[in-house]
């Protein structure tokens, strides 16, 4: 199982807190804004997104993410 810490855990926590119906999380403006909100760099944000998607925590749609499995509320 994927071990989450640092930027990964911060991003997943943000997504859980902002998820709507069905676990949908809309993009809050730009990736730069999201990275700034989380207190991480853009490259760390992209790596965290890739890690969460590869680990089965999220899936990407055209302009949002979907929390998967037990991550949905």
mmCIF file with all atom_site columns, C-alpha atoms in Angstrom:
data_model
loop_
_atom_site.group_PDB
_atom_site.id
_atom_site.type_symbol
_atom_site.label_atom_id
_atom_site.label_alt_id
_atom_site.label_comp_id
_atom_site.label_asym_id
_atom_site.label_entity_id
_atom_site.label_seq_id
_atom_site.pdbx_PDB_ins_code
_atom_site.Cartn_x
_atom_site.Cartn_y
_atom_site.Cartn_z
_atom_site.occupancy
_atom_site.B_iso_or_equiv
_atom_site.pdbx_formal_charge
_atom_site.auth_seq_id
_atom_site.auth_comp_id
_atom_site.auth_asym_id
_atom_site.auth_atom_id
_atom_site.pdbx_PDB_model_num
ATOM 1  C CA . UNK A 1 1  ? 0.000   0.000  0.000   1.00 0.00 ? 1  UNK A CA 1
ATOM 2  C CA . UNK A 1 2  ? 1.067   3.549  -0.695  1.00 0.00 ? 2  UNK A CA 1
ATOM 3  C CA . UNK A 1 3  ? 2.613   5.276  2.295   1.00 0.00 ? 3  UNK A CA 1
ATOM 4  C CA . UNK A 1 4  ? 1.461   8.883  2.384   1.00 0.00 ? 4  UNK A CA 1
ATOM 5  C CA . UNK A 1 5  ? 3.445   11.646 4.024   1.00 0.00 ? 5  UNK A CA 1
ATOM 6  C CA . UNK A 1 6  ? 4.402   15.238 3.338   1.00 0.00 ? 6  UNK A CA 1
ATOM 7  C CA . UNK A 1 7  ? 2.916   16.713 0.177   1.00 0.00 ? 7  UNK A CA 1
ATOM 8  C CA . UNK A 1 8  ? 0.952   13.540 -0.622  1.00 0.00 ? 8  UNK A CA 1
ATOM 9  C CA . UNK A 1 9  ? -0.820  13.520 2.733   1.00 0.00 ? 9  UNK A CA 1
ATOM 10 C CA . UNK A 1 10 ? -1.402  17.284 2.622   1.00 0.00 ? 10 UNK A CA 1
ATOM 11 C CA . UNK A 1 11 ? -2.949  17.075 -0.843  1.00 0.00 ? 11 UNK A CA 1
ATOM 12 C CA . UNK A 1 12 ? -5.175  14.113 0.041   1.00 0.00 ? 12 UNK A CA 1
ATOM 13 C CA . UNK A 1 13 ? -6.319  15.903 3.205   1.00 0.00 ? 13 UNK A CA 1
ATOM 14 C CA . UNK A 1 14 ? -7.158  19.002 1.169   1.00 0.00 ? 14 UNK A CA 1
ATOM 15 C CA . UNK A 1 15 ? -9.102  16.903 -1.332  1.00 0.00 ? 15 UNK A CA 1
ATOM 16 C CA . UNK A 1 16 ? -11.069 15.131 1.404   1.00 0.00 ? 16 UNK A CA 1
ATOM 17 C CA . UNK A 1 17 ? -11.951 18.477 3.011   1.00 0.00 ? 17 UNK A CA 1
ATOM 18 C CA . UNK A 1 18 ? -13.108 19.977 -0.306  1.00 0.00 ? 18 UNK A CA 1
ATOM 19 C CA . UNK A 1 19 ? -14.800 16.970 -1.903  1.00 0.00 ? 19 UNK A CA 1
ATOM 20 C CA . UNK A 1 20 ? -18.357 17.337 -3.084  1.00 0.00 ? 20 UNK A CA 1
ATOM 21 C CA . UNK A 1 21 ? -20.935 14.730 -3.936  1.00 0.00 ? 21 UNK A CA 1
ATOM 22 C CA . UNK A 1 22 ? -19.410 11.500 -5.188  1.00 0.00 ? 22 UNK A CA 1
ATOM 23 C CA . UNK A 1 23 ? -15.958 12.537 -4.033  1.00 0.00 ? 23 UNK A CA 1
ATOM 24 C CA . UNK A 1 24 ? -15.563 15.176 -6.764  1.00 0.00 ? 24 UNK A CA 1
ATOM 25 C CA . UNK A 1 25 ? -12.930 17.830 -6.089  1.00 0.00 ? 25 UNK A CA 1
ATOM 26 C CA . UNK A 1 26 ? -12.889 20.852 -8.406  1.00 0.00 ? 26 UNK A CA 1
ATOM 27 C CA . UNK A 1 27 ? -9.674  22.626 -9.294  1.00 0.00 ? 27 UNK A CA 1
ATOM 28 C CA . UNK A 1 28 ? -9.326  25.826 -7.191  1.00 0.00 ? 28 UNK A CA 1
ATOM 29 C CA . UNK A 1 29 ? -8.097  28.140 -9.952  1.00 0.00 ? 29 UNK A CA 1
ATOM 30 C CA . UNK A 1 30 ? -4.574  27.208 -10.970 1.00 0.00 ? 30 UNK A CA 1
ATOM 31 C CA . UNK A 1 31 ? -2.039  24.585 -9.959  1.00 0.00 ? 31 UNK A CA 1
ATOM 32 C CA . UNK A 1 32 ? 0.163   27.409 -8.660  1.00 0.00 ? 32 UNK A CA 1
ATOM 33 C CA . UNK A 1 33 ? -2.657  28.585 -6.392  1.00 0.00 ? 33 UNK A CA 1
ATOM 34 C CA . UNK A 1 34 ? -3.250  25.061 -5.084  1.00 0.00 ? 34 UNK A CA 1
ATOM 35 C CA . UNK A 1 35 ? 0.467   24.540 -4.451  1.00 0.00 ? 35 UNK A CA 1
ATOM 36 C CA . UNK A 1 36 ? 0.631   27.853 -2.601  1.00 0.00 ? 36 UNK A CA 1
ATOM 37 C CA . UNK A 1 37 ? -2.461  26.952 -0.546  1.00 0.00 ? 37 UNK A CA 1
ATOM 38 C CA . UNK A 1 38 ? -0.819  23.683 0.478   1.00 0.00 ? 38 UNK A CA 1
ATOM 39 C CA . UNK A 1 39 ? 2.551   25.333 1.142   1.00 0.00 ? 39 UNK A CA 1
ATOM 40 C CA . UNK A 1 40 ? 4.396   23.185 -1.406  1.00 0.00 ? 40 UNK A CA 1
ATOM 41 C CA . UNK A 1 41 ? 6.093   23.788 -4.748  1.00 0.00 ? 41 UNK A CA 1
ATOM 42 C CA . UNK A 1 42 ? 4.351   23.107 -8.061  1.00 0.00 ? 42 UNK A CA 1
ATOM 43 C CA . UNK A 1 43 ? 6.688   20.234 -8.886  1.00 0.00 ? 43 UNK A CA 1
ATOM 44 C CA . UNK A 1 44 ? 5.888   18.635 -5.508  1.00 0.00 ? 44 UNK A CA 1
ATOM 45 C CA . UNK A 1 45 ? 2.187   19.083 -6.238  1.00 0.00 ? 45 UNK A CA 1
ATOM 46 C CA . UNK A 1 46 ? 2.478   17.332 -9.606  1.00 0.00 ? 46 UNK A CA 1
ATOM 47 C CA . UNK A 1 47 ? 4.466   14.475 -8.049  1.00 0.00 ? 47 UNK A CA 1
ATOM 48 C CA . UNK A 1 48 ? 1.872   14.125 -5.280  1.00 0.00 ? 48 UNK A CA 1
ATOM 49 C CA . UNK A 1 49 ? -0.967  14.030 -7.819  1.00 0.00 ? 49 UNK A CA 1
ATOM 50 C CA . UNK A 1 50 ? 0.842   11.347 -9.823  1.00 0.00 ? 50 UNK A CA 1
ATOM 51 C CA . UNK A 1 51 ? 1.515   9.306  -6.678  1.00 0.00 ? 51 UNK A CA 1
ATOM 52 C CA . UNK A 1 52 ? -2.096  9.542  -5.471  1.00 0.00 ? 52 UNK A CA 1
ATOM 53 C CA . UNK A 1 53 ? -3.419  8.564  -8.895  1.00 0.00 ? 53 UNK A CA 1
ATOM 54 C CA . UNK A 1 54 ? -0.956  5.656  -9.259  1.00 0.00 ? 54 UNK A CA 1
ATOM 55 C CA . UNK A 1 55 ? -1.872  4.469  -5.755  1.00 0.00 ? 55 UNK A CA 1
ATOM 56 C CA . UNK A 1 56 ? -5.579  4.407  -6.563  1.00 0.00 ? 56 UNK A CA 1
ATOM 57 C CA . UNK A 1 57 ? -6.533  7.224  -4.192  1.00 0.00 ? 57 UNK A CA 1
ATOM 58 C CA . UNK A 1 58 ? -7.825  9.557  -6.913  1.00 0.00 ? 58 UNK A CA 1
ATOM 59 C CA . UNK A 1 59 ? -8.698  9.609  -10.596 1.00 0.00 ? 59 UNK A CA 1
ATOM 60 C CA . UNK A 1 60 ? -8.446  12.614 -12.906 1.00 0.00 ? 60 UNK A CA 1
ATOM 61 C CA . UNK A 1 61 ? -11.246 13.913 -15.075 1.00 0.00 ? 61 UNK A CA 1
ATOM 62 C CA . UNK A 1 62 ? -11.046 16.811 -17.514 1.00 0.00 ? 62 UNK A CA 1
ATOM 63 C CA . UNK A 1 63 ? -11.139 19.580 -14.891 1.00 0.00 ? 63 UNK A CA 1
ATOM 64 C CA . UNK A 1 64 ? -11.495 17.859 -11.522 1.00 0.00 ? 64 UNK A CA 1
ATOM 65 C CA . UNK A 1 65 ? -10.394 14.879 -9.460  1.00 0.00 ? 65 UNK A CA 1
ATOM 66 C CA . UNK A 1 66 ? -12.486 12.086 -7.991  1.00 0.00 ? 66 UNK A CA 1
ATOM 67 C CA . UNK A 1 67 ? -11.625 10.544 -4.643  1.00 0.00 ? 67 UNK A CA 1
ATOM 68 C CA . UNK A 1 68 ? -11.812 6.764  -4.872  1.00 0.00 ? 68 UNK A CA 1
ATOM 69 C CA . UNK A 1 69 ? -12.723 4.006  -2.445  1.00 0.00 ? 69 UNK A CA 1
ATOM 70 C CA . UNK A 1 70 ? -12.644 4.738  1.266   1.00 0.00 ? 70 UNK A CA 1
ATOM 71 C CA . UNK A 1 71 ? -11.452 8.290  0.565   1.00 0.00 ? 71 UNK A CA 1
ATOM 72 C CA . UNK A 1 72 ? -14.949 9.385  -0.462  1.00 0.00 ? 72 UNK A CA 1
ATOM 73 C CA . UNK A 1 73 ? -17.266 10.714 2.220   1.00 0.00 ? 73 UNK A CA 1
#
